[in-house]
Amino acid sequence: MTQACIIVTGGAGFIGANFIHQWIATEPALSVINLDKLTYAGNPASLRAVESNPNYAFARADIGDFDTVCRLLAQRKPVAVVNFAAESHVDRSIHGPGEFVQTNIVGTFQLLEAVRSYWSALPNETRRQFRFLHVSTDEVYGSLQASDPPFTERSPYAPNSPYSASKAGSDHLVRAYHHTYGLPAITTNCSNNYGPYQFPEKLIPLVILNALAGKPLPVYGDGMNVRDWLYVGDHCTAIRLALSKGRPGEMYNIGGNNERTNIDVVRVICGILDELRPASDRKKHESLITYVADRPGHDRRYAIDATKSSDELGWKPTDTFESGIRKTVRWYLDNPDWVQGVVSGEYRKWVETNYSRR
Ligand code: NAD
Ligand code: DAU
């Protein structure tokens, strides 16, 4: 008999890998199949600890490859599909939006088609219990002014970057597949995550690694843009709860209730490093902060109202920013091999592309 399982797409990325680790530790009755294309952001080293676990399997594939996804669904017969796979970095979407449209919109469409075909042929009870969970972002709601209330699930979509527009497109497709075909789909819209295994193109790991290397810490614009930071483990818990308790057709906002300006985040990291890994010349890490040209179209502020997730799913974050950021800095200090594997040729090319003309 096939072992009951879920399929996770994009599980070799930052949040997907954290989700798989958490899933294997907490859900022994359901194994997890990781379908990942292994783009620059997919890193098998993030899954080394579960590689030989009987509850884990890996399939290298593109979510846009309809036939391969159909074959995997038919072989593995998952009770749920959790879709993390995406191009996820805003700056890359500004330099090259095509890949974002391809994976986030066309890829999600092909995945939905494959899942719809699999799901509609399931026996009644299994079909009723099946879930498609689509992992989305708060960026689809656009940008807030300082005095605006946080985004709720009723906030209108107003995406501003090619990344957020492509995520919004995928969210609309997911919504339509529920409305039109009855696919039991749930969408989660989460704020900025941080934690172990994050690729150092994103602010927090970039700042940690640059500071350790004594390199400039690039802060875009005036550094006063605000993000709502959530420790990745809390996001993974929310997704598991949305799978078990969420209502099909619904969206759930997930956020840390933890708004910080970018410059504040950078200073906090510098302070922790001054304590845990003082620079050899004893200079404060803050002295490396360098203001650089702003991101075009840079959203000023995101903030999430997670009341619905709290009321319906019983979800609350457990880490504060202070506890989460300390764990995160320690993780990067304690995992030099993972870091070394990541900051290779392709990464250096990206750093050159994004920062040389700022
Ligand atoms: P990531 O860039 O670290 O990882 C993306 C993963 O998807 C990689 O493993 C990559 O190989 C894989 N992938 C890319 N294209 C693929 C394709 N066509 N087929 C199969 N696999 C493919 O991303 P992340 O930060 O872990 O984000 C995961 C999801 O969560 C994304 O959908 C993102 O939009 C969403 N999200 C991220 C954050 C955040 O702060 N990082 C916050 C809210 C929502
Ligand atoms: O809000 C959720 C989103 O958070 C996710 O949907 C995205 O996938 C994820 O990448 C993240 O998007 P951001 O653009 O907010 O994250 P990033 O880490 O790229 O940037 C965070 C803030 O820091 C943002 O205001 C831009 C700024 N920044 C970023 C970099 C890389 C800098 O000031 N300097 C930098 O070098």
Coordinates of C-alpha atoms and ligand atoms in Angstrom, one line a residue:
M1 CA 0.0 0.0 0.0
T2 CA 1.2 3.6 -0.8
Q3 CA 2.2 5.5 2.4
A4 CA -0.2 8.4 2.9
C5 CA 1.6 11.6 2.1
I6 CA 1.5 15.3 1.1
I7 CA 3.3 16.9 -1.8
V8 CA 5.2 20.1 -1.0
T9 CA 6.5 22.2 -4.0
G10 CA 9.5 24.4 -3.6
G11 CA 10.6 22.5 -0.5
A12 CA 14.3 23.1 -1.2
G13 CA 13.8 26.8 -0.7
F14 CA 13.9 28.8 2.5
I15 CA 10.4 28.4 3.9
G16 CA 9.7 25.1 2.2
A17 CA 12.8 23.5 3.8
N18 CA 11.8 24.8 7.3
F19 CA 8.3 23.5 6.7
I20 CA 9.6 20.0 5.8
H21 CA 11.8 19.8 8.9
Q22 CA 8.8 20.9 11.0
W23 CA 6.5 18.5 9.2
I24 CA 8.7 15.5 9.7
A25 CA 9.2 16.3 13.4
T26 CA 5.5 16.7 14.1
E27 CA 3.4 14.7 11.5
P28 CA 4.7 11.1 11.5
A29 CA 1.5 9.7 9.9
L30 CA 2.0 11.6 6.6
S31 CA 5.2 11.5 4.7
V32 CA 6.3 14.4 2.6
I33 CA 7.3 14.4 -1.1
N34 CA 9.3 17.5 -2.1
L35 CA 8.8 18.6 -5.7
D36 CA 11.4 21.2 -6.6
K37 CA 13.0 22.4 -9.8
L38 CA 16.2 23.4 -7.9
T39 CA 16.6 26.9 -9.3
Y40 CA 19.4 29.0 -7.8
A41 CA 17.2 29.3 -4.6
G42 CA 16.7 25.6 -4.2
N43 CA 19.3 24.1 -1.9
P44 CA 19.5 20.3 -1.2
A45 CA 22.0 21.1 1.6
S46 CA 19.0 22.6 3.6
L47 CA 17.4 19.1 3.7
R48 CA 20.5 17.1 4.5
A49 CA 19.2 16.2 7.9
V50 CA 16.0 14.5 6.5
E51 CA 17.5 13.1 3.3
S52 CA 17.5 9.5 4.5
N53 CA 14.3 9.8 6.6
P54 CA 11.8 7.2 5.3
N55 CA 9.1 9.9 5.6
Y56 CA 10.9 12.1 3.0
A57 CA 11.3 11.8 -0.7
F58 CA 12.6 14.3 -3.4
A59 CA 11.4 14.7 -7.0
R60 CA 13.2 17.2 -9.2
A61 CA 10.5 18.8 -11.4
D62 CA 9.0 22.1 -12.5
I63 CA 5.5 22.9 -11.3
G64 CA 4.9 24.0 -14.9
D65 CA 5.5 20.5 -16.2
F66 CA 2.0 19.2 -16.3
D67 CA 2.8 15.6 -17.4
T68 CA 5.4 15.1 -14.7
V69 CA 3.3 16.6 -12.0
C70 CA 0.3 14.4 -13.1
R71 CA 2.5 11.3 -13.0
L72 CA 3.8 12.2 -9.5
L73 CA 0.3 12.8 -8.2
A74 CA -0.9 9.5 -9.7
Q75 CA 2.0 7.6 -8.1
R76 CA 2.0 9.2 -4.7
K77 CA -1.7 9.9 -4.2
P78 CA -1.2 12.8 -1.8
V79 CA -3.9 14.0 0.6
A80 CA -2.8 17.6 0.1
V81 CA -0.5 19.7 -2.0
V82 CA 1.3 22.7 -0.5
N83 CA 2.6 25.2 -3.1
F84 CA 5.7 27.1 -2.0
A85 CA 7.4 27.0 -5.4
A86 CA 7.9 30.5 -6.7
E87 CA 10.4 33.1 -7.8
S88 CA 10.5 35.1 -4.6
H89 CA 12.9 38.0 -4.7
V90 CA 11.6 41.5 -5.5
D91 CA 14.9 42.9 -6.7
R92 CA 15.3 39.9 -9.2
S93 CA 11.8 40.6 -10.5
I94 CA 12.9 44.1 -11.3
H95 CA 15.9 43.0 -13.2
G96 CA 14.1 40.1 -15.0
P97 CA 10.3 39.8 -14.6
G98 CA 9.9 37.0 -17.3
E99 CA 10.8 34.1 -15.0
F100 CA 8.4 35.4 -12.4
V101 CA 5.5 35.4 -14.8
Q102 CA 6.6 32.0 -16.0
T103 CA 6.8 30.2 -12.7
N104 CA 4.4 32.2 -10.5
I105 CA 1.6 32.6 -13.0
V106 CA 2.0 30.0 -15.8
G107 CA 3.6 27.4 -13.4
T108 CA 0.8 27.8 -10.8
F109 CA -1.7 27.4 -13.6
Q110 CA -0.2 24.2 -14.8
L111 CA 0.1 22.9 -11.3
L112 CA -3.6 23.7 -10.6
E113 CA -4.6 21.9 -13.8
A114 CA -2.7 18.8 -12.8
V115 CA -4.1 18.9 -9.3
R116 CA -7.6 19.5 -10.6
S117 CA -7.4 16.5 -12.9
Y118 CA -6.1 14.3 -10.0
W119 CA -8.5 15.6 -7.4
S120 CA -11.6 15.3 -9.6
A121 CA -11.0 11.6 -10.1
L122 CA -10.6 10.8 -6.4
P123 CA -13.3 8.8 -4.5
N124 CA -15.9 11.0 -2.8
E125 CA -14.6 11.1 0.8
T126 CA -10.9 11.5 -0.2
R127 CA -11.9 14.2 -2.7
R128 CA -13.8 16.1 0.1
Q129 CA -10.8 15.9 2.5
F130 CA -8.2 16.9 -0.1
R131 CA -6.5 20.3 0.2
F132 CA -4.5 22.6 -2.1
L133 CA -2.7 25.2 0.0
H134 CA -1.2 28.1 -1.8
V135 CA 1.5 30.1 0.0
S136 CA 1.2 33.7 -0.9
T137 CA 2.4 37.1 0.4
D138 CA 1.3 40.3 2.0
E139 CA 2.9 42.2 -0.9
V140 CA -0.2 41.5 -3.1
Y141 CA -2.0 44.2 -1.0
G142 CA 0.4 46.9 -2.0
S143 CA 1.9 49.5 0.2
L144 CA 0.6 51.2 3.4
Q145 CA 1.0 54.8 4.6
A146 CA 2.3 55.2 8.2
S147 CA -1.2 55.8 9.6
D148 CA -3.1 53.1 7.6
P149 CA -4.5 50.1 9.5
P150 CA -2.8 46.7 8.7
F151 CA -4.0 44.6 5.8
T152 CA -6.9 42.3 6.4
E153 CA -8.2 39.5 4.1
R154 CA -10.7 42.1 2.8
S155 CA -8.0 44.6 1.7
P156 CA -8.0 45.1 -2.1
Y157 CA -5.2 43.7 -4.1
A158 CA -2.8 46.4 -5.4
P159 CA 0.5 44.7 -6.2
N160 CA 3.4 47.1 -7.1
S161 CA 6.3 45.0 -8.2
P162 CA 6.6 42.3 -11.0
Y163 CA 7.0 39.8 -8.1
S164 CA 3.9 40.8 -6.2
A165 CA 1.9 41.2 -9.4
S166 CA 2.8 37.6 -10.4
K167 CA 1.9 36.3 -6.9
A168 CA -1.4 38.2 -7.2
G169 CA -2.0 36.5 -10.5
S170 CA -1.4 33.1 -9.0
D171 CA -3.7 33.9 -6.0
H172 CA -6.5 34.9 -8.5
L173 CA -6.1 31.6 -10.3
V174 CA -6.3 29.7 -7.0
R175 CA -9.4 31.6 -6.1
A176 CA -11.0 30.9 -9.5
Y177 CA -10.3 27.1 -9.3
H178 CA -12.1 27.0 -6.0
H179 CA -15.0 29.2 -7.2
T180 CA -15.4 27.5 -10.6
Y181 CA -14.4 23.9 -10.1
G182 CA -14.8 23.5 -6.3
L183 CA -11.1 22.7 -5.8
P184 CA -10.7 22.8 -2.0
A185 CA -8.0 25.5 -2.1
I186 CA -6.8 27.7 0.7
T187 CA -4.5 30.7 0.3
T188 CA -2.2 32.1 3.1
N189 CA -0.8 35.6 2.8
C190 CA 2.2 36.0 5.0
S191 CA 4.5 38.9 5.9
N192 CA 8.4 38.9 5.8
N193 CA 9.9 35.7 7.1
Y194 CA 13.4 35.3 8.6
G195 CA 15.3 32.3 10.1
P196 CA 17.6 29.4 9.1
Y197 CA 18.3 28.5 5.5
Q198 CA 17.3 31.9 4.0
F199 CA 19.3 32.7 0.8
P200 CA 21.5 35.7 1.4
E201 CA 19.9 37.9 -1.3
K202 CA 17.3 38.8 1.3
L203 CA 17.9 41.6 3.8
I204 CA 18.5 39.7 7.1
P205 CA 20.9 37.0 5.9
L206 CA 22.6 39.5 3.6
V207 CA 23.3 41.8 6.5
I208 CA 24.5 39.0 8.8
L209 CA 27.0 37.6 6.2
N210 CA 28.2 41.0 5.0
A211 CA 28.8 42.1 8.6
L212 CA 30.8 39.0 9.3
A213 CA 32.9 39.6 6.2
G214 CA 33.4 43.3 7.1
K215 CA 31.6 44.3 3.9
P216 CA 29.2 47.3 3.5
L217 CA 25.6 46.8 4.7
P218 CA 23.5 48.2 1.9
V219 CA 20.4 50.0 3.1
Y220 CA 18.0 51.1 0.3
G221 CA 16.8 54.7 0.3
D222 CA 16.3 56.3 3.8
G223 CA 16.1 52.9 5.6
M224 CA 12.6 53.9 6.9
N225 CA 10.6 51.3 4.9
V226 CA 8.7 49.1 7.3
R227 CA 8.2 45.3 7.2
D228 CA 6.3 43.0 9.6
W229 CA 8.8 40.3 10.5
L230 CA 7.8 36.8 11.4
Y231 CA 10.1 33.9 12.5
V232 CA 9.8 31.2 9.8
G233 CA 8.9 28.4 12.3
D234 CA 5.8 30.4 13.2
H235 CA 4.8 30.7 9.5
C236 CA 5.2 26.9 9.1
T237 CA 3.0 26.3 12.1
A238 CA 0.3 28.5 10.6
I239 CA 0.4 26.6 7.3
R240 CA 0.0 23.3 9.1
L241 CA -3.0 24.7 11.0
A242 CA -4.5 26.2 7.8
L243 CA -4.2 22.7 6.3
S244 CA -6.0 21.0 9.1
K245 CA -8.5 23.7 10.2
G246 CA -8.7 26.2 7.3
R247 CA -11.9 26.5 5.3
P248 CA -11.6 25.8 1.6
G249 CA -12.0 29.0 -0.5
E250 CA -10.7 31.2 2.3
M251 CA -7.6 33.4 2.6
Y252 CA -5.7 33.6 5.9
N253 CA -3.3 36.5 6.7
I254 CA -0.3 35.5 8.7
G255 CA 2.0 38.1 10.3
G256 CA 4.3 38.7 13.2
N257 CA 2.7 41.9 14.6
N258 CA 6.2 43.1 14.6
E259 CA 6.7 46.2 12.5
R260 CA 10.3 47.4 12.2
T261 CA 12.0 49.9 9.9
N262 CA 14.8 48.4 7.9
I263 CA 17.5 50.5 9.6
D264 CA 16.2 49.3 13.0
V265 CA 16.5 45.6 11.8
V266 CA 20.1 46.2 10.5
R267 CA 21.1 47.9 13.8
V268 CA 19.6 45.1 15.9
I269 CA 21.7 42.5 13.9
C270 CA 24.8 44.6 14.3
G271 CA 24.3 44.8 18.1
I272 CA 23.9 41.0 18.4
L273 CA 27.1 40.5 16.3
D274 CA 29.0 43.0 18.4
E275 CA 28.2 40.8 21.3
L276 CA 28.6 37.3 19.7
R277 CA 31.3 37.9 17.2
P278 CA 33.1 41.3 17.8
A279 CA 35.1 42.6 14.8
S280 CA 38.8 42.0 15.1
D281 CA 39.5 45.8 15.2
R282 CA 36.6 46.1 17.8
K283 CA 34.8 48.6 15.5
K284 CA 31.0 48.5 15.9
H285 CA 29.4 46.5 13.0
E286 CA 27.1 49.6 12.5
S287 CA 30.0 51.5 11.0
L288 CA 29.5 49.3 7.9
I289 CA 26.0 50.6 7.2
T290 CA 25.9 52.2 3.8
Y291 CA 22.9 54.0 2.3
V292 CA 22.5 53.1 -1.4
A293 CA 20.1 54.0 -4.2
D294 CA 16.5 52.9 -3.5
R295 CA 14.7 49.9 -5.0
P296 CA 12.5 51.2 -7.9
G297 CA 8.8 51.3 -6.8
H298 CA 9.9 50.3 -3.2
D299 CA 6.8 49.6 -1.1
R300 CA 6.9 51.8 2.0
R301 CA 5.2 49.7 4.6
Y302 CA 3.5 46.3 5.1
A303 CA 1.6 45.2 8.2
I304 CA -0.7 42.3 8.7
D305 CA -3.8 41.9 10.8
A306 CA -3.8 38.2 11.6
T307 CA -7.1 38.2 13.7
K308 CA -8.8 35.7 11.3
S309 CA -5.9 33.2 11.6
S310 CA -6.0 33.6 15.4
D311 CA -9.8 33.2 15.6
E312 CA -10.3 30.4 13.1
L313 CA -7.0 28.5 13.2
G314 CA -6.0 29.2 16.8
W315 CA -2.7 30.4 15.5
K316 CA -0.4 32.8 17.4
P317 CA 3.3 33.4 16.8
T318 CA 5.5 32.1 19.6
D319 CA 8.8 33.9 18.8
T320 CA 9.2 37.6 19.3
F321 CA 11.5 39.5 17.0
E322 CA 14.1 39.6 19.8
S323 CA 14.1 35.8 20.3
G324 CA 13.8 35.0 16.6
I325 CA 16.6 37.3 15.4
R326 CA 19.0 36.0 18.0
K327 CA 18.3 32.4 17.0
T328 CA 18.8 33.4 13.4
V329 CA 22.1 35.1 13.9
R330 CA 23.4 32.2 15.9
W331 CA 22.3 29.7 13.2
Y332 CA 24.3 31.6 10.6
L333 CA 27.3 31.6 12.9
D334 CA 26.9 27.9 13.7
N335 CA 26.5 26.8 10.0
P336 CA 29.5 28.0 8.1
D337 CA 29.4 24.9 5.7
W338 CA 25.9 25.7 4.6
V339 CA 26.9 29.4 4.1
Q340 CA 30.0 28.4 2.2
G341 CA 28.0 26.3 -0.2
V342 CA 25.6 29.1 -0.9
V343 CA 28.0 32.1 -1.6
S344 CA 29.3 30.5 -4.7
G345 CA 29.6 31.8 -8.3
E346 CA 26.0 32.4 -9.1
Y347 CA 25.5 34.4 -5.9
R348 CA 28.5 36.6 -6.6
K349 CA 27.0 37.4 -10.0
W350 CA 23.8 38.5 -8.4
V351 CA 25.6 40.7 -5.9
E352 CA 27.4 42.4 -8.8
T353 CA 24.1 42.8 -10.8
N354 CA 22.2 44.3 -7.9
Y355 CA 24.7 46.4 -6.0
S356 CA 27.5 47.5 -8.4
R357 CA 25.5 50.5 -9.9
R358 CA 23.6 51.5 -6.8
Ligands
NAD1 P1 12.8 30.7 -2.1 O1 13.1 31.6 -3.2 O2 13.8 30.6 -1.0 O3 12.5 29.2 -2.6 C1 11.7 28.9 -3.7 C2 11.8 27.5 -4.0 O4 11.0 27.2 -5.2 C3 13.2 27.0 -4.4 O5 13.6 25.8 -3.8 C4 13.2 26.8 -5.9 O6 14.1 25.9 -6.5 C5 11.7 26.4 -6.1 N1 11.2 26.7 -7.4 C6 11.3 27.9 -8.1 N2 10.6 27.8 -9.3 C7 10.2 26.5 -9.4 C8 9.4 25.8 -10.3 N3 9.1 26.3 -11.5 N4 9.0 24.5 -10.1 C9 9.4 23.9 -8.9 N5 10.1 24.5 -8.0 C10 10.5 25.8 -8.2 O7 11.4 31.2 -1.6 P2 10.8 31.3 -0.1 O8 11.3 32.6 0.5 O9 11.1 30.0 0.6 O10 9.3 31.5 -0.4 C11 8.4 30.4 -0.5 C12 7.0 30.9 -0.9 O11 6.5 31.7 0.2 C13 7.0 31.7 -2.1 O12 5.8 31.4 -2.8 C14 6.9 33.1 -1.6 O13 6.2 33.9 -2.6 C15 6.1 33.0 -0.3 N6 6.4 33.9 0.7 C16 7.7 34.2 1.1 C17 7.9 35.1 2.1 C18 9.3 35.4 2.6 O14 9.5 36.3 3.4 N7 10.4 34.7 2.1 C19 6.9 35.7 2.8 C20 5.6 35.4 2.4 C21 5.4 34.5 1.3
DAU2 O1 6.4 40.7 2.6 C1 6.7 39.3 2.2 C2 7.8 39.3 1.2 O2 9.0 39.6 1.9 C3 7.9 38.0 0.4 O3 6.7 37.9 -0.4 C4 9.1 38.0 -0.5 O4 9.3 36.8 -1.1 C5 10.3 38.3 0.4 O5 11.5 38.4 -0.4 C6 10.2 39.6 1.2 O6 10.2 40.7 0.3 P1 11.0 42.1 0.7 O7 11.2 42.8 -0.5 O8 10.3 42.8 1.8 O9 12.3 41.4 1.3 P2 13.8 41.8 1.2 O10 14.6 41.0 2.2 O11 14.3 41.8 -0.2 O12 13.9 43.3 1.7 C7 13.4 43.7 3.0 C8 13.5 45.2 3.1 O13 14.9 45.6 3.1 C9 12.9 45.9 1.9 O14 12.3 47.1 2.3 C10 14.1 46.2 1.0 C11 15.2 46.4 2.0 N1 16.6 46.0 1.5 C12 16.8 44.8 1.0 C13 18.0 44.4 0.5 C14 18.2 43.0 -0.2 C15 17.7 46.9 1.7 O15 17.5 48.0 2.3 N2 18.9 46.5 1.3 C16 19.1 45.3 0.7 O16 20.3 45.0 0.3

